[in-house]
Amino acid sequence: MNIVEVREINGRLEGRIVTRTIDLPRSGLRKVESMNPRAPAYEVIALRSARP
């Protein structure tokens, strides 16, 4: 998964990319409901099974 942050500073685009590896048995996407036009459409959720 890549996480990207880009912003404009003094007319220049500056940003960073972070790569993460997730070892999860189950993951999913949940739709984000927001009035903010910059909000992501989906967020990644991790589902972990309960241990006995």
C-alpha positions as a Python dict, from the first residue, in 0.01 Angstrom:
ca = {
    (1, 'M'): (0, 0, 0),
    (2, 'N'): (132, 344, -87),
    (3, 'I'): (42, 645, 123),
    (4, 'V'): (91, 973, -61),
    (5, 'E'): (92, 1326, 76),
    (6, 'V'): (131, 1613, -172),
    (7, 'R'): (83, 1983, -109),
    (8, 'E'): (162, 2309, -281),
    (9, 'I'): (417, 2531, -109),
    (10, 'N'): (515, 2862, -272),
    (11, 'G'): (395, 2747, -614),
    (12, 'R'): (581, 2413, -595),
    (13, 'L'): (437, 2070, -534),
    (14, 'E'): (613, 1893, -253),
    (15, 'G'): (527, 1557, -109),
    (16, 'R'): (626, 1215, 6),
    (17, 'I'): (535, 857, -64),
    (18, 'V'): (545, 592, 206),
    (19, 'T'): (511, 225, 122),
    (20, 'R'): (364, -6, 381),
    (21, 'T'): (325, -381, 373),
    (22, 'I'): (38, -524, 572),
    (23, 'D'): (9, -892, 652),
    (24, 'L'): (-353, -927, 752),
    (25, 'P'): (-578, -1223, 699),
    (26, 'R'): (-869, -996, 605),
    (27, 'S'): (-890, -638, 490),
    (28, 'G'): (-1155, -432, 319),
    (29, 'L'): (-1267, -94, 199),
    (30, 'R'): (-1529, 123, 363),
    (31, 'K'): (-1690, 413, 177),
    (32, 'V'): (-1616, 751, 336),
    (33, 'E'): (-1912, 985, 374),
    (34, 'S'): (-1782, 1341, 395),
    (35, 'M'): (-1877, 1685, 269),
    (36, 'N'): (-1506, 1764, 228),
    (37, 'P'): (-1415, 1744, -145),
    (38, 'R'): (-1058, 1641, -53),
    (39, 'A'): (-1169, 1342, 155),
    (40, 'P'): (-1081, 1000, 15),
    (41, 'A'): (-1360, 796, -140),
    (42, 'Y'): (-1269, 485, 62),
    (43, 'E'): (-1068, 398, 371),
    (44, 'V'): (-882, 72, 427),
    (45, 'I'): (-999, -127, 725),
    (46, 'A'): (-833, -429, 881),
    (47, 'L'): (-1045, -708, 1018),
    (48, 'R'): (-879, -923, 1279),
    (49, 'S'): (-1042, -1242, 1399),
    (50, 'A'): (-1088, -1282, 1772),
    (51, 'R'): (-854, -1528, 1937),
    (52, 'P'): (-1009, -1798, 2158),
}
